[in-house]
PDB file of C-alpha atoms and ligand atoms in Angstrom:
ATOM      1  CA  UNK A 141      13.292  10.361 -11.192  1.00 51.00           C
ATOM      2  CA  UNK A 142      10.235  11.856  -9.397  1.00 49.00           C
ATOM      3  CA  UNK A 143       8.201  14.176 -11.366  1.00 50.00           C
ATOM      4  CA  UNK A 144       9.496  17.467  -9.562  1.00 58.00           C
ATOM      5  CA  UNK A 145       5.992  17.523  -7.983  1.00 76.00           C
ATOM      6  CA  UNK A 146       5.423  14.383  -6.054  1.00 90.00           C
ATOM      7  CA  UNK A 147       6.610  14.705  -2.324  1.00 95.00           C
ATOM      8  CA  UNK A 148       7.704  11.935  -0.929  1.00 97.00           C
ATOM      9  CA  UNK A 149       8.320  11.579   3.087  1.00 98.00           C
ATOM     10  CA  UNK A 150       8.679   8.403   5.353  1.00 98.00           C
ATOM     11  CA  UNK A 151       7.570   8.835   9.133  1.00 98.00           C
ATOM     12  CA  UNK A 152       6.949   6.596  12.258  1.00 98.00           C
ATOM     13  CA  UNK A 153       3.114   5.711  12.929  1.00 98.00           C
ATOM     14  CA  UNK A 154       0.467   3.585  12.978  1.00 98.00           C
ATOM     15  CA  UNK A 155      -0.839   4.229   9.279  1.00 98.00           C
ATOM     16  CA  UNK A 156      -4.834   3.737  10.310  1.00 98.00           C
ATOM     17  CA  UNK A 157      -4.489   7.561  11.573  1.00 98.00           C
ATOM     18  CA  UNK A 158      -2.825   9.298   8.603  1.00 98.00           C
ATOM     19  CA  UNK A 159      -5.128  12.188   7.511  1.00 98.00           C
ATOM     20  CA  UNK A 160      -4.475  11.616   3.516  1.00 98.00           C
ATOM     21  CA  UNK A 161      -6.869  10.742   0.115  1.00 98.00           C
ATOM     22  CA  UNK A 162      -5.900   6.954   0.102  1.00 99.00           C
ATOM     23  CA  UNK A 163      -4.736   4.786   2.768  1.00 99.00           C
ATOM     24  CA  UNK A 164      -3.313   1.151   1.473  1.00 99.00           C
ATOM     25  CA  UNK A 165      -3.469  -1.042   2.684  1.00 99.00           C
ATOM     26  CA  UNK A 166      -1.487  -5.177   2.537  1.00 98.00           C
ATOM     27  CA  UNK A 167      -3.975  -7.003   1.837  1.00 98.00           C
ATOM     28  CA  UNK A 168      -4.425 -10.561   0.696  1.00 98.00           C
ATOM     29  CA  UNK A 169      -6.139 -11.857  -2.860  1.00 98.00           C
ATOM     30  CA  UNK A 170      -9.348 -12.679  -0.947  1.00 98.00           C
ATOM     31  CA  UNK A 171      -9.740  -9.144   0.711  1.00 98.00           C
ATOM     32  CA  UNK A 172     -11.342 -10.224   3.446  1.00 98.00           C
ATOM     33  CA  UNK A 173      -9.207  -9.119   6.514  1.00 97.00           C
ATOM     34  CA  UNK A 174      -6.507 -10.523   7.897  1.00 98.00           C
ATOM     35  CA  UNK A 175      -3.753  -9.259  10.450  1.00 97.00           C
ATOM     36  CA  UNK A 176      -1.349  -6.810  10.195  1.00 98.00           C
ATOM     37  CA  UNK A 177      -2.174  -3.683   8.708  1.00 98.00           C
ATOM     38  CA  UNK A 178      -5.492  -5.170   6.978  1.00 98.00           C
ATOM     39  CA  UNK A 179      -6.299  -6.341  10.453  1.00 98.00           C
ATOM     40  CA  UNK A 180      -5.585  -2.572  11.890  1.00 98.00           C
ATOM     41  CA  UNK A 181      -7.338  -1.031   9.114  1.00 98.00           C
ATOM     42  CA  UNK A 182     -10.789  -2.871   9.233  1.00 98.00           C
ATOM     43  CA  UNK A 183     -10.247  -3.199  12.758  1.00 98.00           C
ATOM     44  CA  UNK A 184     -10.472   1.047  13.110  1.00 98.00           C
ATOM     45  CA  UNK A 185     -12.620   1.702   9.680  1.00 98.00           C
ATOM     46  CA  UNK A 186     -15.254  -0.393  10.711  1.00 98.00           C
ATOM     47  CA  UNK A 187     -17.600  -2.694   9.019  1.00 98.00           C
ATOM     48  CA  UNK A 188     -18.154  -0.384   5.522  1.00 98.00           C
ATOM     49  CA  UNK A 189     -14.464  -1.214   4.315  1.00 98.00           C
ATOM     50  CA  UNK A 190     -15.738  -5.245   4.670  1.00 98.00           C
ATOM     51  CA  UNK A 191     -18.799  -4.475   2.984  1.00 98.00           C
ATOM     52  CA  UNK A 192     -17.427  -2.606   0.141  1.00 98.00           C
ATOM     53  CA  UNK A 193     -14.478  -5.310  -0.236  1.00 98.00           C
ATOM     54  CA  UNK A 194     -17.019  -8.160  -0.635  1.00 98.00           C
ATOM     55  CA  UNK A 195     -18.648  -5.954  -3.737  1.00 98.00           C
ATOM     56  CA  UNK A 196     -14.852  -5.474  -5.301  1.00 98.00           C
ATOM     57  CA  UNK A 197     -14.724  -9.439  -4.783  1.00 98.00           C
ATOM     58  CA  UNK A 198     -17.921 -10.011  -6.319  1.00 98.00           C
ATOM     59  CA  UNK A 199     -16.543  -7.948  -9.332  1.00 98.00           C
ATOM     60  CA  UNK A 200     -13.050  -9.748  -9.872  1.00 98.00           C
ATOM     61  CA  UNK A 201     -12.569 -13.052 -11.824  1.00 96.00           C
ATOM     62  CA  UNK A 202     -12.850 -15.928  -9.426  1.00 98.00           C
ATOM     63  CA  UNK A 203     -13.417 -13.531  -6.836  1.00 98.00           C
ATOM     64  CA  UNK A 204      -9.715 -13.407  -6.107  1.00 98.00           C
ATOM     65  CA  UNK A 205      -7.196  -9.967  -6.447  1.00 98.00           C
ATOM     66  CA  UNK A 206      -4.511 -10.394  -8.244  1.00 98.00           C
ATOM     67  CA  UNK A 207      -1.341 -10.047  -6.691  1.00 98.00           C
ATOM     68  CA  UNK A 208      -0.056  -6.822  -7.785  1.00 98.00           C
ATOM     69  CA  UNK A 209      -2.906  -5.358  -9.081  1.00 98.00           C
ATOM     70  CA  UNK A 210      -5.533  -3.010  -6.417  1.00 99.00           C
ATOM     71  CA  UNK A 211      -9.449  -1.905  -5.726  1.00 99.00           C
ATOM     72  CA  UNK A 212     -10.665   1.200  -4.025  1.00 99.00           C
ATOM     73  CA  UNK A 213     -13.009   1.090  -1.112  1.00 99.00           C
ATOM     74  CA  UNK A 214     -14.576   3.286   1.111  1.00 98.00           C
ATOM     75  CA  UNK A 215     -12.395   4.341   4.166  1.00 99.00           C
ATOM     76  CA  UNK A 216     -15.452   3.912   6.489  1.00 98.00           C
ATOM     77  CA  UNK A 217     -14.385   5.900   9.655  1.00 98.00           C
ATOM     78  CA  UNK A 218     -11.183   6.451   9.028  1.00 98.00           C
ATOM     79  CA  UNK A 219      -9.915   9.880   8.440  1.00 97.00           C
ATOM     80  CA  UNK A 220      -9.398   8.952   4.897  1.00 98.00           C
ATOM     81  CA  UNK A 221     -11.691   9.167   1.657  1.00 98.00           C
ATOM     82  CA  UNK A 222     -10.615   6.004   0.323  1.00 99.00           C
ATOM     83  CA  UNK A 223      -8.947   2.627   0.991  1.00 99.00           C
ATOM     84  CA  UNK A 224      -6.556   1.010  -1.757  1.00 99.00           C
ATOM     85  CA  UNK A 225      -5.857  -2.742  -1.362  1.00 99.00           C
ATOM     86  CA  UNK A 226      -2.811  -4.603  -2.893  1.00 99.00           C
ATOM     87  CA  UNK A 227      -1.995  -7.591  -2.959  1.00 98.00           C
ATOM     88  CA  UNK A 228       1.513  -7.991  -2.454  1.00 98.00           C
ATOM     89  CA  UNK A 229       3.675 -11.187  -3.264  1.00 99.00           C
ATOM     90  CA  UNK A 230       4.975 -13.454  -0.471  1.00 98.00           C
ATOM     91  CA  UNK A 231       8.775 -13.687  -0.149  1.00 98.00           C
ATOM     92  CA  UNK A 232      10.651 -16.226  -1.688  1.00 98.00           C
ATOM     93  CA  UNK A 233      14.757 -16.794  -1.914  1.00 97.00           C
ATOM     94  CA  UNK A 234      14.139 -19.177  -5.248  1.00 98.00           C
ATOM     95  CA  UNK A 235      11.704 -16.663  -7.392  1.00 98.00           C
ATOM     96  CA  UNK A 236      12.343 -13.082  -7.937  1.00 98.00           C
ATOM     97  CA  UNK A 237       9.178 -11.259  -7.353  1.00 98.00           C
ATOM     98  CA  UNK A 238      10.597  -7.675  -7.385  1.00 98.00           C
ATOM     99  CA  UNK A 239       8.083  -6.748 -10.225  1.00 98.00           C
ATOM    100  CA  UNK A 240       5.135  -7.888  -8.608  1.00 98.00           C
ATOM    101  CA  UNK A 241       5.804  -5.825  -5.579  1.00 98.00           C
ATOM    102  CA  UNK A 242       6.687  -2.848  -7.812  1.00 98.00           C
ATOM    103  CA  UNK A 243       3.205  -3.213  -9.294  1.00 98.00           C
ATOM    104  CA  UNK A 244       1.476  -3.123  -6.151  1.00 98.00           C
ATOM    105  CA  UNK A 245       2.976   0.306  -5.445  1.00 98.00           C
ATOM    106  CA  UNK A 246       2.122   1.520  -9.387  1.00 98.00           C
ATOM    107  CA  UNK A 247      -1.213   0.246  -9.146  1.00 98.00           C
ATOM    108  CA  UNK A 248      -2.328   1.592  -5.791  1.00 98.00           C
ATOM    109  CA  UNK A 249      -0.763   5.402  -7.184  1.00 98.00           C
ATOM    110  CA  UNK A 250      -2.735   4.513 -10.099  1.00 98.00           C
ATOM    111  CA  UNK A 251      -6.034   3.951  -8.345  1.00 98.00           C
ATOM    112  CA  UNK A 252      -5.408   6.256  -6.071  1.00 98.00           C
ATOM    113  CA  UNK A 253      -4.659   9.178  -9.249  1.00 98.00           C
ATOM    114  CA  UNK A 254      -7.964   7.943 -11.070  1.00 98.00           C
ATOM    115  CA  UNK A 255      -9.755   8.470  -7.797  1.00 98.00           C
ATOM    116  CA  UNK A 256      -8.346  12.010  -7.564  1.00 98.00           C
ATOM    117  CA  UNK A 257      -6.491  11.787  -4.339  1.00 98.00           C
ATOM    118  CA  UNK A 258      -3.773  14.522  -3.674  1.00 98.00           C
ATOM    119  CA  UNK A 259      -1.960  12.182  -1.350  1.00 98.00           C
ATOM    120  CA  UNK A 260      -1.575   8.481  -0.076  1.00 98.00           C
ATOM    121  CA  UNK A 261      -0.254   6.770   2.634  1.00 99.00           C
ATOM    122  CA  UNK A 262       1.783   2.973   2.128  1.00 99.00           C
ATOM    123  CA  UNK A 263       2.740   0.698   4.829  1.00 99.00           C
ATOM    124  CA  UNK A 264       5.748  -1.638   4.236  1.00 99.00           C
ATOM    125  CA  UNK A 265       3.955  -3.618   1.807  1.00 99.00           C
ATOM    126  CA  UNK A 266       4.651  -7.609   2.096  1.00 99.00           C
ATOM    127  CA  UNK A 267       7.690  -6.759   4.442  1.00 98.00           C
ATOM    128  CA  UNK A 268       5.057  -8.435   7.551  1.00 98.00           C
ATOM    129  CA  UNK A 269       3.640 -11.836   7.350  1.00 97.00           C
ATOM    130  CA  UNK A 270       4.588 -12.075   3.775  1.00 98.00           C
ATOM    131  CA  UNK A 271       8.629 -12.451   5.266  1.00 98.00           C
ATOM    132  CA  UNK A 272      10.108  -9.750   2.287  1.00 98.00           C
ATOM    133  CA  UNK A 273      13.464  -8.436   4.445  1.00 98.00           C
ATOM    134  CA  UNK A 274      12.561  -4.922   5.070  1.00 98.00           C
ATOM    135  CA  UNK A 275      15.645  -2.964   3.019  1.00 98.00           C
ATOM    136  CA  UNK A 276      14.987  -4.808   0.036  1.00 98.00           C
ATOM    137  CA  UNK A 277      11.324  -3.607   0.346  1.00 98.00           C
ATOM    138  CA  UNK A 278      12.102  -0.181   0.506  1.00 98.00           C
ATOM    139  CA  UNK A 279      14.377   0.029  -1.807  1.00 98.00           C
ATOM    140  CA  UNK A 280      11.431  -1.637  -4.068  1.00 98.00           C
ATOM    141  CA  UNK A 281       8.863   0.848  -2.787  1.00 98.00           C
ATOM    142  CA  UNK A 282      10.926   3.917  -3.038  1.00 98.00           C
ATOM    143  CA  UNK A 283      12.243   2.823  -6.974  1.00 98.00           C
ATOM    144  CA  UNK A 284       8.643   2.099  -7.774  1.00 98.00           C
ATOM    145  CA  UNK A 285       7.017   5.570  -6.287  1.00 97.00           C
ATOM    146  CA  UNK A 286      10.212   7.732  -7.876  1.00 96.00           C
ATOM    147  CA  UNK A 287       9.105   5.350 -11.633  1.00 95.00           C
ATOM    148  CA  UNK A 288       5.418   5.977 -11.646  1.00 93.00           C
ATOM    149  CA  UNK A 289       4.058   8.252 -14.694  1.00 91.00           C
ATOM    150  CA  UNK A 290       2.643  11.647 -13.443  1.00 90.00           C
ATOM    151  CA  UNK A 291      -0.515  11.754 -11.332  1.00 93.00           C
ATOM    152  CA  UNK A 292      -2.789  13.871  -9.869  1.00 95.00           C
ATOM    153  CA  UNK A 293      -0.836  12.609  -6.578  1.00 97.00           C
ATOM    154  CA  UNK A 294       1.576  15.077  -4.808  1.00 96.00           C
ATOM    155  CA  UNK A 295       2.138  13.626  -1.702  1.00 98.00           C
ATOM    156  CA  UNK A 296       3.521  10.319  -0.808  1.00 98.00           C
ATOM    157  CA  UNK A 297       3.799   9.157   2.948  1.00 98.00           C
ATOM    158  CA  UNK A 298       5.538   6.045   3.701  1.00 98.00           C
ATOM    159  CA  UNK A 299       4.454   4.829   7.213  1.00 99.00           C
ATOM    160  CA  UNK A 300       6.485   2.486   9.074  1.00 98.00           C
ATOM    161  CA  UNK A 301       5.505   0.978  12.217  1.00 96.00           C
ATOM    162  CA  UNK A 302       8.806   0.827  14.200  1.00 96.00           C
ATOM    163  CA  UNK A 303      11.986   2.876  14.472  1.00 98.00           C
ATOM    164  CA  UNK A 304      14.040   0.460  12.500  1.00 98.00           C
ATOM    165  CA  UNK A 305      11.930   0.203   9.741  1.00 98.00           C
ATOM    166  CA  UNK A 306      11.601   3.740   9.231  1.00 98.00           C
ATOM    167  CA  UNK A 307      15.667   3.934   9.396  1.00 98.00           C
ATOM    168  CA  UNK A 308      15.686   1.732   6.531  1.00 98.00           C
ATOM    169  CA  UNK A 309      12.968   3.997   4.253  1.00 98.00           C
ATOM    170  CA  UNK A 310      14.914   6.940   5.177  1.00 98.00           C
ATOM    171  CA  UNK A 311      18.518   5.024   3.787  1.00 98.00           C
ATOM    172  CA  UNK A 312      16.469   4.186   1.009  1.00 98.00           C
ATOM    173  CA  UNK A 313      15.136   7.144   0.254  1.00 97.00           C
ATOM    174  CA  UNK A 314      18.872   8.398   0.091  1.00 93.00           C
TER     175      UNK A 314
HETATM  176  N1  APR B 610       0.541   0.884  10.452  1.00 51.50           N
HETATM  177  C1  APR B 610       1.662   0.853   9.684  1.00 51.50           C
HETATM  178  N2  APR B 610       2.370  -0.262   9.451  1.00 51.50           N
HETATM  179  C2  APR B 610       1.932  -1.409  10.030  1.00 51.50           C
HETATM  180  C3  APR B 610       0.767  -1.464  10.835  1.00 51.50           C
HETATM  181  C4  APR B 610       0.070  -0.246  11.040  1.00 51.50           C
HETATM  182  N3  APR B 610      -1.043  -0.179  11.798  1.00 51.50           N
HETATM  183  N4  APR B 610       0.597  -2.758  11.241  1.00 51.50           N
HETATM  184  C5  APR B 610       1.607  -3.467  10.724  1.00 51.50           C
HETATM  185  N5  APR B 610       2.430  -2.673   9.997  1.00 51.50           N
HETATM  186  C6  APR B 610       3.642  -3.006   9.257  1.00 51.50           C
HETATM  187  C7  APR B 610       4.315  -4.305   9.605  1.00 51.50           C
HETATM  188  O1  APR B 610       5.154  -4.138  10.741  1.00 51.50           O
HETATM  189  C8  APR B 610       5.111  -4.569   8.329  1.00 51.50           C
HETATM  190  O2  APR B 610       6.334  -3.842   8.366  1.00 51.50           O
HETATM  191  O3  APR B 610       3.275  -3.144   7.891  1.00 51.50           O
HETATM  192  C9  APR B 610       4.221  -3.972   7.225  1.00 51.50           C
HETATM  193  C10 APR B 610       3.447  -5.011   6.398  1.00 51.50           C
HETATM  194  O4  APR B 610       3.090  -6.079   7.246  1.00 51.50           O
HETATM  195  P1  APR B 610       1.719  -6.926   7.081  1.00 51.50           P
HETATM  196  O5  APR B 610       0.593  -6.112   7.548  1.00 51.50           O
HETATM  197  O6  APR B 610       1.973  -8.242   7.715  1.00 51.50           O
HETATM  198  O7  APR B 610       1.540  -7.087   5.502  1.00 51.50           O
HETATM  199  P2  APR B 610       2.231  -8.101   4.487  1.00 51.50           P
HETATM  200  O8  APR B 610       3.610  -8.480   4.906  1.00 51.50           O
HETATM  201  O9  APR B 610       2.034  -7.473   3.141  1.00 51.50           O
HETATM  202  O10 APR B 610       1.334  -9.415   4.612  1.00 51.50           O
HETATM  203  C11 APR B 610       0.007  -9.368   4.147  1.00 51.50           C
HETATM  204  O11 APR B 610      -0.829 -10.326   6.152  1.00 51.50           O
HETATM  205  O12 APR B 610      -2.308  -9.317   7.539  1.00 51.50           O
HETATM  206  C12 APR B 610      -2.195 -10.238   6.534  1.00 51.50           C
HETATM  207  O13 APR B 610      -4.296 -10.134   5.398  1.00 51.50           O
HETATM  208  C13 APR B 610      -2.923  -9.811   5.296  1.00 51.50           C
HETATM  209  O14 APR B 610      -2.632 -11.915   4.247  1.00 51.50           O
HETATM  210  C14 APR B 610      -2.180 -10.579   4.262  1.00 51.50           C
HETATM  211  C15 APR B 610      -0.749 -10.527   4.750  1.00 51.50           C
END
């Protein structure tokens, strides 16, 4: 259950415009871009968020994330203070990876909480490129965020980028 004061909302948007703390964003192990919402999120924080992710790179073993696990950046010019990336873990019908994808929601909160944000914004993590069928995603995200030990977080925006997905949070979310 949620601690009573963690608010938790899903809306429609682009999630590189959400005035919270932390924007995270789906990122890949070697944080250096990509497409999706990594692409939309270097694409309008500019250059600073690349910068900063190629010190967090320099500072992890092999120079690689871990999938599951997430680093803070700048936000650069977003209306953010801070970026967390996640890794998330690609779909697969043969391998169960339902706890790495509930990490990458704990961890991010937990970055996030030691950063001191009041609120943070997720996208559909791994539900994109990395194929993981959107209702079994939210379900994941919305278990993970109602699990996670107390935080200096109260707010909690899920931000979906089309009108089905957001149907789907908003079944999950019950
Ligand atoms: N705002 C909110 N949601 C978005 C945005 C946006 N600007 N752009 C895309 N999305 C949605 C997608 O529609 C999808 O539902 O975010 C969800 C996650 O999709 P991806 O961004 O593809 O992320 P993921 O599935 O985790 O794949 C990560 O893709 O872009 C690369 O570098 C990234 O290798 C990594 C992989």
């Amino acid at each position: 259950m949620t601690s009573p004061a963690i608010h938790v909302i899903a809306k429609q948007g682009d999630i590189t415009t959400e005035e919270v703390d932390v924007i995270v964003n789906a990122a890949n192990p070697g944080l250096l871009g990509g497409g999706g919402v990594d692409g939309a999120i270097h694409a309008a924080g500019g250059p600073a968020i690349l910068a900063e992710c190629r010190q967090r790179k320099r500072e992890l073993p092999g120079g690689q994330l871990p999938r599951g696990q997430a680093v803070a950046t700048t936000a650069g010019r977003l209306l953010a203070r801070w970026v967390v990336h996640t890794a998330g873990p690609v779909w697969s019908p043969d391998d169960d990876r339902t706890e790495v994808l509930t990490s990458c929601y704990r961890e991010s909160l937990r970055v996030a909480g030691d950063l001191g944000a009041r609120s943070i914004a997720f996208p559909a993590i791994s539900a994109g490129v990395y194929g993981w069928p959107m209702d079994d995603a939210a379900r994941i995200a919305v278990s993970s965020v109602r699990a996670a030990p107390p935080g200096p977080v109260r707010e909690v925006r899920f931000v979906l980028f089309g009108p089905e997905a957001l149907q789907v949070f908003q079944r999950a979310m019950g």
